[in-house]
XYZ file of C-alpha atoms in Angstrom:
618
model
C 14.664 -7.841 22.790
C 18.201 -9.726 22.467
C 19.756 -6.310 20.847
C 18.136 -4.640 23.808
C 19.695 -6.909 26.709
C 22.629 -6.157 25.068
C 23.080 -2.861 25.078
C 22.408 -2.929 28.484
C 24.993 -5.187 29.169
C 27.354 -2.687 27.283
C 25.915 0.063 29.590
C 26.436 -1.350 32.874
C 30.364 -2.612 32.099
C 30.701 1.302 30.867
C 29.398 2.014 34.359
C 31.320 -0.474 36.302
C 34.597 0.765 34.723
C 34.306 4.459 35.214
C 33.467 3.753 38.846
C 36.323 1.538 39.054
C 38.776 3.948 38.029
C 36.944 7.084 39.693
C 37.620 4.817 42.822
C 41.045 4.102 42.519
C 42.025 7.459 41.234
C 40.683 8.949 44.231
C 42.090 6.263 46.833
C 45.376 7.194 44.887
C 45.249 10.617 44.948
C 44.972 10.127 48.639
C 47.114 8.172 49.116
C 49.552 10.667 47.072
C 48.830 12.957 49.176
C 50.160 12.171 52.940
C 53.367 10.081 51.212
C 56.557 10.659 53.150
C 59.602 8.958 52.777
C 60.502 5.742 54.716
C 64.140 7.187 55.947
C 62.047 10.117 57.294
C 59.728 7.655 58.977
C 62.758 6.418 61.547
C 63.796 9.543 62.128
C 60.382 10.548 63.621
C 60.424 7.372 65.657
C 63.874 8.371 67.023
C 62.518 11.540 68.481
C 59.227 9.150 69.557
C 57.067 11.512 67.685
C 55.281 8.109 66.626
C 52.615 6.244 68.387
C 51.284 3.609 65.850
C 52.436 1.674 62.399
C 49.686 -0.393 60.621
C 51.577 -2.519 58.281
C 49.249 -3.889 55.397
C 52.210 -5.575 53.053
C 54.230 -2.548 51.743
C 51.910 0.034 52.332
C 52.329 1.451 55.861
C 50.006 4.011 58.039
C 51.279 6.029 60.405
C 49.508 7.618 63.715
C 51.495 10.260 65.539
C 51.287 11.365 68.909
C 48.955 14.049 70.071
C 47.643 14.819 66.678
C 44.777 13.240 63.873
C 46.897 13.320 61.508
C 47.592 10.073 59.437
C 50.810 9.537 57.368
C 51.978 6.639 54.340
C 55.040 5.168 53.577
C 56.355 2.412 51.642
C 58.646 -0.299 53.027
C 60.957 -2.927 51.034
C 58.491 -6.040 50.434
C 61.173 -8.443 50.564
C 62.459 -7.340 54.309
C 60.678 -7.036 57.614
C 59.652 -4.156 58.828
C 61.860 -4.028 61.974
C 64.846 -5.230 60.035
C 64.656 -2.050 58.102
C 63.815 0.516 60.557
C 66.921 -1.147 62.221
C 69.341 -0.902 59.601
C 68.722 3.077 59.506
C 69.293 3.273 63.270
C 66.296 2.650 65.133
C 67.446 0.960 68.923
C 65.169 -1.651 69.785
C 64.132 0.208 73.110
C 62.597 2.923 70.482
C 60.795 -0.419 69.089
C 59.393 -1.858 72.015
C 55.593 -2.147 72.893
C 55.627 0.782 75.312
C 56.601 3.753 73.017
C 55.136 1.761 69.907
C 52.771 -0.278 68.560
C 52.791 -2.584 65.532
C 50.278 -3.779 63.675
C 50.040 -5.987 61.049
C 47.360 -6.439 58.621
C 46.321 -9.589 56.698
C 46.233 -8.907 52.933
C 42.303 -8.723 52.128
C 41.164 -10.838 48.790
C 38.919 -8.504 47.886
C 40.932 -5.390 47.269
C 43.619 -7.748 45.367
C 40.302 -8.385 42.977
C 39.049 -5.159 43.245
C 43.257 -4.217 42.410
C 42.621 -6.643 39.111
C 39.351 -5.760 38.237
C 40.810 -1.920 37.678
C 42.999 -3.217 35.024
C 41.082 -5.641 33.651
C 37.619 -3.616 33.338
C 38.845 -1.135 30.322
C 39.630 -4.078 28.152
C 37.090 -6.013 28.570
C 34.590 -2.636 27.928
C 37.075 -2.093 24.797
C 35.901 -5.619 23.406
C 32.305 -5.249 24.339
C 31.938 -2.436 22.584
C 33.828 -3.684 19.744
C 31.790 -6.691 19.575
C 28.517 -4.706 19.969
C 29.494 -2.327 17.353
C 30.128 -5.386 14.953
C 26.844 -6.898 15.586
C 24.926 -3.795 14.938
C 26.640 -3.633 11.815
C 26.048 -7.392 10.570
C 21.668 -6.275 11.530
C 22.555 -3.531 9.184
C 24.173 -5.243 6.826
C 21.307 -8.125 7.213
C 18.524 -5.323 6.925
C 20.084 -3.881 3.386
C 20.104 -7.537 2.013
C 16.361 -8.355 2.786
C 15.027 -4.816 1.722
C 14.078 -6.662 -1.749
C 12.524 -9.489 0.319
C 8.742 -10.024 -0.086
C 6.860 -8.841 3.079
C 4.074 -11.472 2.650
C 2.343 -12.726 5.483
C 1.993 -16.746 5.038
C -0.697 -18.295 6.871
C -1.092 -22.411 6.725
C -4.279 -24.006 5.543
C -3.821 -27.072 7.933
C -6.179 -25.230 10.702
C -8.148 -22.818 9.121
C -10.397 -20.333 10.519
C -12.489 -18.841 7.772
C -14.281 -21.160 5.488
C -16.882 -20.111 3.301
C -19.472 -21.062 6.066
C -18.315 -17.964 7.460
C -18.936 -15.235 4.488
C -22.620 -14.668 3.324
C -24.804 -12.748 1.227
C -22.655 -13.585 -1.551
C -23.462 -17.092 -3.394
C -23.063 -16.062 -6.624
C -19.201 -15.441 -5.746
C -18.523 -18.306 -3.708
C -19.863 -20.832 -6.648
C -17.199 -18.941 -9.016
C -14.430 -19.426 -5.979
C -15.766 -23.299 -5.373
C -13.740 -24.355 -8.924
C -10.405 -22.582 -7.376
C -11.010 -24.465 -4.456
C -11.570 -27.880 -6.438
C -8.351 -27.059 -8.840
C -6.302 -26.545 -5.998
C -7.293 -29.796 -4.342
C -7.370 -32.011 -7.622
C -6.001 -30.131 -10.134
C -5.331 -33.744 -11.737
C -8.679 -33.452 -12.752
C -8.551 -30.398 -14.904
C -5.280 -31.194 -16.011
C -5.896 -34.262 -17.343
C -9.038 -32.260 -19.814
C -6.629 -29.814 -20.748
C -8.242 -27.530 -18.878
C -6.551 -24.403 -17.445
C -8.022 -22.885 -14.267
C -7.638 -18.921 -13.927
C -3.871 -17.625 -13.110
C -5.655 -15.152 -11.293
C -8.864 -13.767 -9.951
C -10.058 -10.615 -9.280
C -12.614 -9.400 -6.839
C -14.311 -6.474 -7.244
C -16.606 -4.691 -4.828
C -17.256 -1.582 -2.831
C -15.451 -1.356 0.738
C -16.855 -3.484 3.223
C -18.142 -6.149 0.882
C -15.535 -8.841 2.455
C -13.296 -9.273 -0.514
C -10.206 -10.377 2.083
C -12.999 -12.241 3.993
C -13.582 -14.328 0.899
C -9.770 -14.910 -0.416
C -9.048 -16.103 2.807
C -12.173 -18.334 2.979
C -11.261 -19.804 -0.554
C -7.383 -20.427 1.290
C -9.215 -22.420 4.285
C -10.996 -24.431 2.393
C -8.362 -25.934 0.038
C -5.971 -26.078 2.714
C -3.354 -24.669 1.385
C -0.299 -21.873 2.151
C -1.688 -18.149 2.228
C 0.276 -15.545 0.852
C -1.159 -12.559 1.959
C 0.316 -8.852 1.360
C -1.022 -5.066 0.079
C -0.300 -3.648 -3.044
C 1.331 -0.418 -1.293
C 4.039 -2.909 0.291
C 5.711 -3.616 -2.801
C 6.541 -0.200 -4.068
C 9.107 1.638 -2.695
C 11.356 5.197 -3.062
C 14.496 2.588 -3.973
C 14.094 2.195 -7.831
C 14.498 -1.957 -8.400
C 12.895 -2.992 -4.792
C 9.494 -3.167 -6.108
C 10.690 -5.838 -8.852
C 12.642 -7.297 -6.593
C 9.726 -7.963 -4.200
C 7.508 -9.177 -6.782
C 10.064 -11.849 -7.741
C 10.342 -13.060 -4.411
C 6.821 -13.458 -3.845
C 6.154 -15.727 -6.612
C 9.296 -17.633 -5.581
C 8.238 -18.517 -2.045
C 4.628 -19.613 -3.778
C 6.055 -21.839 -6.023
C 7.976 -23.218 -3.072
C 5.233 -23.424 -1.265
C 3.035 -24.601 -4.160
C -0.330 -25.746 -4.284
C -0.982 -21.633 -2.585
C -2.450 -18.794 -3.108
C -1.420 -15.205 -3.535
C -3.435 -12.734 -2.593
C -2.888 -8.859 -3.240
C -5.078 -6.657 -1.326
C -5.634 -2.932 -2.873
C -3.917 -4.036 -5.932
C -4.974 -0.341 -7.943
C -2.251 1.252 -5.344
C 0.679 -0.800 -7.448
C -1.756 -1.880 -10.709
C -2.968 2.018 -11.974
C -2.811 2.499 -15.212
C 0.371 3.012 -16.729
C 1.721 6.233 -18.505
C -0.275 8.305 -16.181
C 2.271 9.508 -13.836
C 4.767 12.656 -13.749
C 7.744 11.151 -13.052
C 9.682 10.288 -10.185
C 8.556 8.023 -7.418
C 6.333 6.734 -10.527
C 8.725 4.998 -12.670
C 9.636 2.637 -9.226
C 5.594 1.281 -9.818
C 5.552 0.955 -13.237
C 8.699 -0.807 -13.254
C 6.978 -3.277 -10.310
C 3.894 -3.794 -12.700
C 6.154 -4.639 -15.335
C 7.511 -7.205 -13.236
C 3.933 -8.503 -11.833
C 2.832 -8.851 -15.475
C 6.115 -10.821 -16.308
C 5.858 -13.236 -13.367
C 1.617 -13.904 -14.229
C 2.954 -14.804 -17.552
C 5.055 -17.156 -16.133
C 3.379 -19.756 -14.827
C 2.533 -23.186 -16.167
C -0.308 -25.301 -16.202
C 0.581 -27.465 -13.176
C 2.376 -24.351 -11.204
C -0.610 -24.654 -8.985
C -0.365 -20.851 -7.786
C -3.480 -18.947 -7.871
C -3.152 -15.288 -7.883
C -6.677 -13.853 -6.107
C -6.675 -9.510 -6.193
C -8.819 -7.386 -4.615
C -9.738 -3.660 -5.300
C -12.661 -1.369 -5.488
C -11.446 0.632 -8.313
C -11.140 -1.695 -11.583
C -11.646 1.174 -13.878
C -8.028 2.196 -13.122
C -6.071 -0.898 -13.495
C -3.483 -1.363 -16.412
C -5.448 -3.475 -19.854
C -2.769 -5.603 -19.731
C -3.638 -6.201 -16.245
C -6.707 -7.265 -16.825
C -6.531 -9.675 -20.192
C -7.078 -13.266 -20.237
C -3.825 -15.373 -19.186
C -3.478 -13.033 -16.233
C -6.698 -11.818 -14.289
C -8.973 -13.941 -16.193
C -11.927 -13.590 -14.013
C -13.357 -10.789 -12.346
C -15.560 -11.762 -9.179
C -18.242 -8.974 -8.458
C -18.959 -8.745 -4.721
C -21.825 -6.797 -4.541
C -23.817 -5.139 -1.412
C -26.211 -7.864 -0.582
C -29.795 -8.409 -0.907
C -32.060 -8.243 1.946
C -31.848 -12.247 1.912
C -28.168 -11.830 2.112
C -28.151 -8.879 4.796
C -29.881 -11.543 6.859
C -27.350 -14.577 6.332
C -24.694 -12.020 7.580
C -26.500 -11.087 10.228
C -26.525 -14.790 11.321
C -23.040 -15.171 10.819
C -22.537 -12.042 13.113
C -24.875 -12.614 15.831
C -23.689 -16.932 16.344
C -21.957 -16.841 19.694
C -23.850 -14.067 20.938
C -26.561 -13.964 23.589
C -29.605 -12.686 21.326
C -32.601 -12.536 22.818
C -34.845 -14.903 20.861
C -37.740 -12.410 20.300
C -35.173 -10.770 17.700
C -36.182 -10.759 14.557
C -33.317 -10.708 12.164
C -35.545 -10.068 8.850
C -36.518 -7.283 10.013
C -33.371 -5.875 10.896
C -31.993 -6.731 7.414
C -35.578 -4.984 5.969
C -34.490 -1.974 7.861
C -30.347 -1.873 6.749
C -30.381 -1.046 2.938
C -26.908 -0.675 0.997
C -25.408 -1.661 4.579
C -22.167 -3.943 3.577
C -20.882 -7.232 5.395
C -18.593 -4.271 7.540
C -21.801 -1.940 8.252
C -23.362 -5.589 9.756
C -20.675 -6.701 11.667
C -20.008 -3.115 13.113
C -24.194 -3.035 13.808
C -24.122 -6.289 15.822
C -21.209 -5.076 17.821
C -22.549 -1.593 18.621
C -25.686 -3.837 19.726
C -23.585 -5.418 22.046
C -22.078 -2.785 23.173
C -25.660 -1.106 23.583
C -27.031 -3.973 25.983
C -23.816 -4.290 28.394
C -23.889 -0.394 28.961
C -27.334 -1.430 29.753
C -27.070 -4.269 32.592
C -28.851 -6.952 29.965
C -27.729 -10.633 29.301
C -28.790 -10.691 25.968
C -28.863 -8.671 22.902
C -32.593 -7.868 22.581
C -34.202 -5.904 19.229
C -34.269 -1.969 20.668
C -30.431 -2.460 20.888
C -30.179 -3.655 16.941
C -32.497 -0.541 16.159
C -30.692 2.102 18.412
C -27.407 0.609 16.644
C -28.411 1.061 13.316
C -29.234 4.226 13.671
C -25.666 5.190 15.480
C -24.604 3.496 12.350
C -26.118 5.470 9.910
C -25.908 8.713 11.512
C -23.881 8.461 14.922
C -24.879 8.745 18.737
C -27.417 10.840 20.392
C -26.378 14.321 21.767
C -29.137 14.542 24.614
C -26.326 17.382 26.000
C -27.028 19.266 22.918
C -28.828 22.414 24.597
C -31.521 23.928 22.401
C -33.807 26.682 22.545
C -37.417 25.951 22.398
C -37.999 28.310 19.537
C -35.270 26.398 17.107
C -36.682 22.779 18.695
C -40.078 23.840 17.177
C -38.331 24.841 13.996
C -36.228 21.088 13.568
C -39.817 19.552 14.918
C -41.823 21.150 11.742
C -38.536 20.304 9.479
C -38.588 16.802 10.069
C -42.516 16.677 9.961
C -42.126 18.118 6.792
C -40.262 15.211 5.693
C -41.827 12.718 6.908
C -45.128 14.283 5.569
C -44.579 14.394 2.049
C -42.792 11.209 2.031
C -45.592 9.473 3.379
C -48.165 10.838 1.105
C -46.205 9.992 -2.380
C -46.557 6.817 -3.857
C -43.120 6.336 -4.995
C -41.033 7.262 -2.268
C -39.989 5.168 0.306
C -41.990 3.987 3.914
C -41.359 6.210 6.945
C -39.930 4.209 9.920
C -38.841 6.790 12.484
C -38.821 10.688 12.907
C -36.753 12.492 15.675
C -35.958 15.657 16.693
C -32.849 14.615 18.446
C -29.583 15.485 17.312
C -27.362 12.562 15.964
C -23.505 13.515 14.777
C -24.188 16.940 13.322
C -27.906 16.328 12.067
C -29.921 18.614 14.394
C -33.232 15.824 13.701
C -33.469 12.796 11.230
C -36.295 11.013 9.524
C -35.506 7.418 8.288
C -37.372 5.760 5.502
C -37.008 2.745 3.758
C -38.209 0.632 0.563
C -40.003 -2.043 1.004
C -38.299 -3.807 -0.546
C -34.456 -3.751 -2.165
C -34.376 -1.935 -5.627
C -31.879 -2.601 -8.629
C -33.096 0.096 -10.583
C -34.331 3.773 -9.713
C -37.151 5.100 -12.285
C -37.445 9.046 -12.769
C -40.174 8.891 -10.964
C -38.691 7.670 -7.524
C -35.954 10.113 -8.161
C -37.846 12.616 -8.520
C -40.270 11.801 -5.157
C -37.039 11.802 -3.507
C -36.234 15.043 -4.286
C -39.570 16.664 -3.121
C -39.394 14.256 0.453
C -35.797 16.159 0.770
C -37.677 19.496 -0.164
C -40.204 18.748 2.181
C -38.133 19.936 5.338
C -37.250 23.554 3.887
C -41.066 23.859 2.445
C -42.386 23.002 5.944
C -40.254 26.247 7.284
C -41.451 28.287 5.025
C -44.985 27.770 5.220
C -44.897 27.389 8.865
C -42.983 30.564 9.933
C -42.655 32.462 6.925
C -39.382 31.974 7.216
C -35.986 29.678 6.202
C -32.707 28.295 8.424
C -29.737 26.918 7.209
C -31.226 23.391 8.110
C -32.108 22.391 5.155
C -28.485 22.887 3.814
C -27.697 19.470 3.367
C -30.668 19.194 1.876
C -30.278 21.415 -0.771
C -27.281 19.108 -1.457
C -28.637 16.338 -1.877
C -31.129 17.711 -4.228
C -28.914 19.970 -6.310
C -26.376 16.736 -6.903
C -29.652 14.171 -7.735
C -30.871 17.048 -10.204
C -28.043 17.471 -12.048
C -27.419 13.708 -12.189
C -30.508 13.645 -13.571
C -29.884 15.832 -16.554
C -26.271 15.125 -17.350
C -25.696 11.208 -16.624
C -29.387 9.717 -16.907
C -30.740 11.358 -19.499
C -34.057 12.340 -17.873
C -34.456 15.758 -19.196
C -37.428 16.079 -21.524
C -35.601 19.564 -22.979
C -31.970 17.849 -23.399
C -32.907 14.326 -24.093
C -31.489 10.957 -23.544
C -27.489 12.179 -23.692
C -24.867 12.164 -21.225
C -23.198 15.801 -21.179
C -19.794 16.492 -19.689
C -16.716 13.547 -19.371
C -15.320 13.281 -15.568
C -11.336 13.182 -15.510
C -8.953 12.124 -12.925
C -5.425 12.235 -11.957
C -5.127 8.189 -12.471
C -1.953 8.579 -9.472
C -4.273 10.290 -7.028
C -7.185 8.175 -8.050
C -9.220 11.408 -7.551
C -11.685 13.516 -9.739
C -10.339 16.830 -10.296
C -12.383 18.365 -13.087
C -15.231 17.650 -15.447
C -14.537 18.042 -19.503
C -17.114 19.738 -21.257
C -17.868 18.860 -24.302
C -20.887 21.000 -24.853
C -21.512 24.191 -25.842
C -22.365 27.450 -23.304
C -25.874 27.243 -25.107
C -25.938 23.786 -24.209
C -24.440 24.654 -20.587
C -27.492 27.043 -19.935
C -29.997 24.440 -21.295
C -28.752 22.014 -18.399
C -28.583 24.922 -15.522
C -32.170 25.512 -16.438
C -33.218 22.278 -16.639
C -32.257 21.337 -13.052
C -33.513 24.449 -12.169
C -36.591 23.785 -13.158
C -36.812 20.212 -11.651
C -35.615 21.675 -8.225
C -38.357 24.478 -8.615
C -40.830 21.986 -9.866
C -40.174 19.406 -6.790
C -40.049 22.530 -4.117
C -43.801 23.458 -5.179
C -45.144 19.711 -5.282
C -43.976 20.001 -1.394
C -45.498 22.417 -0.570
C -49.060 21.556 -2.513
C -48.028 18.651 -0.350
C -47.685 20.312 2.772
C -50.345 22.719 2.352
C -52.861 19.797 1.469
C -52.459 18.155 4.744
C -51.868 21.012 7.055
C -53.428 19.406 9.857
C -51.387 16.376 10.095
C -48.024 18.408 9.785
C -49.058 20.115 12.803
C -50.079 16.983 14.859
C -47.043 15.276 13.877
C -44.901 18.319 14.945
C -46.810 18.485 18.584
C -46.107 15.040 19.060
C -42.280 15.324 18.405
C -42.147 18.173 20.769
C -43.938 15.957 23.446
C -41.668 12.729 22.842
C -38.966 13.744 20.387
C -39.118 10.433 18.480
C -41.504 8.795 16.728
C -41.891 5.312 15.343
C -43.294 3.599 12.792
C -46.491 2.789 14.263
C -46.922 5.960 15.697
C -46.196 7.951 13.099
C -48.991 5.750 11.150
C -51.559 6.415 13.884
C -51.354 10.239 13.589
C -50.848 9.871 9.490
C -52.372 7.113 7.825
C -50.903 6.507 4.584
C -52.939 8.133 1.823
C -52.516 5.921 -0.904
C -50.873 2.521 -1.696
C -47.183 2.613 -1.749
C -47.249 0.187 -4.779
C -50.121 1.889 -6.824
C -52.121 5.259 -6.876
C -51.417 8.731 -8.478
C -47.660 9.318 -9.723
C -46.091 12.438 -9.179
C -46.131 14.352 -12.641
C -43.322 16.182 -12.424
């Protein structure tokens, strides 16, 4: 703002100047213009051509007689006017008031600053420019010396406002983070035991998790300074400024010390080194080489803990990752239903919920949703129940928002024919069908026919409860509930759509991780086929190595052939087996176009126990 006001400044003296001389250039010209000479001046009052003389100092205007026209002249400034016009033989009769009048003017103050201001203006624009010029330099100047400055964002621990009170759903990480906190508030303690808290901690966990949620909750409740920056903001196109950032970093911690450092996205500067082509590449080794140098550095009582956070660990440099740097790796995982609703508690204080809300159930109904997915589910609640008039959050909002969550808002505009509307109505009863009637698969909590994002209908089911581990058999009911859709076409109108192409996906990519990654192929055993490789500097998979034979290669085409085949005619046994409820099911979604829980149970009861009865022998 300061550089602004002054170039403003700059502007408007540039302005004032060019007037000032426009001005006076013009007046001159003028004046240039109607100049005669002061001898010729008494001869014209001789032959009484004259009828008025304005005197204004030297400068003299002239009026003549029977005529607009206005003359100058210039008169000696150190005689009067009379005394001159005298001395060239002007008769005082010629003088007098009744063949001419005199006037003289004052000299105005203005015009003599005005008169100053002309010359003065240009030099004073000169230095302004000359001292703007200058300062714009010294910025520059300033700018080049703090390019290998550390752009970490310090934030004090005297007032924090995240403590661990605020992250949930992850206990198991916060009792690993408690003994940074105690270090950094005694570290006498440990010290004194010969103990040696970790240089550095690493938390790993998919996106959303609340890795930076938890470093900074681990900062407010030692109290300390906050160093917080990205890994991407240390590398740069300049080869050095990457190092040099790095050293600065660690030099305002020690400063600064008890603090903590913490490096979000660390993979972006930490990959794996060797990896790269060239180039822009050598700049982040060199500023790993220098992040591994400065870890090493620190002492016992340096009191500077190091906290990273990624979502890609597989990448990161060994030496990285061996004790003395990164000794501990923190696993943020996606929370348990227990821990879905402790963040949902979190999310919701402050809030007017309704208290009929029940937040167990809404965690039962979010699995794999993250601390993010939670936070962004409460707020499209809220934003649910204003564009409704309400003065509290009440539970239809938190359902309505998770399923804008999961697959995005309702296009009622959507037009749709009725034939294709009976089409998505069997689909989805398809689904939710076979789904319902296998013991394995997962409970059916809502069917609808209306489009969400670009899903023409949608049937949600859930577990009952959260799963670690997936056994063939679930994997393999999930594959005929996705089947379920394109069998219910088929059967229905002897005929397919391109609906189910998503669900083809789905099954094709379960199928073949089925055979090559799990081992659950009865034909090709319990082996992993095929080695995934990635450009480590895109952080991307690009191909898949084969390290089987083409015999081998046909084995595994026909083995998820045959599981997809296999699943597609347990759907429709399915399907055909409880004709009568597909079709009630589908009536009823083309009469209300969603279906809940409870009324999908009242036209469907469940056939068998969700925990026992027949397995699907596929």
């Amino acid at each position: 703002m300061k550089s602004r006001n002054q170039s403003y400044i700059i502007y408007l003296l540039l302005f004032s100047a060019i007037i000032a001389m426009v001005f006076f250039s013009v007046n001159q010209q003028a004046v240039d213009s109607t100049e005669i000479p002061f001898n010729e001046l008494a001869t014209d009052i001789k032959n009484g051509k004259v009828e008025k003389i304005t005197e204004n100092e030297s400068r003299l205007e002239i009026t003549y007689k029977n005529s607009d026209v206005i003359k100058t002249s210039t008169k000696d400034p150190s005689m009067p006017l009379i005394a001159q016009l005298v001395e060239l033989g002007v008769t005082p009769e010629q003088l007098s008031a009744e063949n001419i009048t005199i006037d003289i003017l004052l000299p105005s103050p203005m015009l003599g600053i005005i008169s100053i201001l002309s010359y003065i203006l240009p030099f004073l624009l000169f230095i302004g420019m000359f001292f703007f010029i200058f300062r714009q330099a010294q910025g520059s100047n300033n700018a080049a010396m703090s390019f290998g400055k550390s752009r970490a964002r310090m934030f004090s621990g005297d007032h924090p406002t995240v403590t661990f009170d605020d992250v949930a759903g992850v206990e198991e990480a916060k009792e690993e983070l408690q003994e940074i906190v105690e270090f950094l508030r005694e570290p006498q303690k440990f010290i004194a035991l010969g103990a040696r808290i970790p240089k550095g901690v690493l938390l790993v966990g998919a996106p959303g998790t609340g890795k930076t949620l938890m470093a900074k909750a681990v900062s407010g409740e030692a109290g300390v300074p906050f160093f917080s920056i990205s890994g991407s903001e240390f590398v740069e196109m300049f080869v050095g400024v990457g190092a040099s950032r790095v050293r600065d970093l660690f030099d305002q911690a020690k400063r600064h010390s008890p603090a903590i450092v913490f490096v979000d996205e660390i993979d972006a500067v930490g990959r794996h080194r060797g990896a790269g082509l060239g180039g822009s590449h050598d700049e982040r080794e060199q500023t790993l080489n220098q992040l591994l140098v400065e870890m090493d550095g620190f002492d016992t009582d340096t009191n500077v803990i190091i906290i990273a956070a990624t979502n890609r660990p597989d990448i990161l440099d060994p030496a990285l990752m061996r004790p003395g740097r990164f000794d501990r790796r923190v696993i943020l995982d996606r929370p348990d239903i227990k821990g879905r609703e402790a963040i949902l508690k979190v999310h919701v204080k402050g809030k007017p919920v309704s208290p009929d809300v029940d937040l167990n159930n809404i965690a039962r109904s979010t699995p794999g949703f993250v601390g993010a997915d939670l936070e962004n589910l409460v707020n499209e609640a809220a934003i649910l129940a204003a564009r409704r008039d309400k003065k509290v959050i009440e539970e239809p909002e938190f359902m309505e928002a998770i399923e804008r969550v999961i697959a995005g808002p309702e296009r009622k505009s959507r037009l749709i024919n009725d034939n294709e509307k009976k089409i998505i109505a069997y689909h989805e009863a398809g689904h939710a069908v076979v789904i319902n009637a296998l013991p394995e698969a997962d409970t059916v909590q809502k069917v609808s026919i209306i489009s969400r994002g670009e899903a023409g209908g949608y049937t949600i089911a859930f577990p009952e409860e959260d799963r670690v581990l997936k056994s063939r058999r679930q994997i393999v009911s999930d594959m005929i509930g996705l089947l379920g859709g394109r069998a219910a076409e088929e059967m229905v109108f002897n005929d397919i759509t391109s609906g189910a192409s998503n669900d083809l996906e789905q099954v094709t990519k379960l199928a073949r991780t089925m055979v090559t990654r799990l081992g659950m192929s009865d034909e090709l055993g319990p082996m992993v086929y095929g080695k995934k490789e990635e450009l480590i500097f895109l952080g991307r998979e690009i191909s898949e190595q084969r390290d089987y034979s083409e015999q081998i290669a046909q084995q595994i085409d026909s083995a998820i052939q045959k599981l997809i085949q296999e699943a597609y005619i347990e759907a429709k046994t399915i399907l055909n087996k409880y004709r009568s409820e597909l079709d009630k099911i589908a009536s009823k979604l083309l009469e209300k176009e969603t279906l809940d829980a409870d009324e999908f149970q009242a036209l469907f009861p469940t056939p068998v126990d969700k925990n026992g009865g027949i397995p699907v022998q596929i």
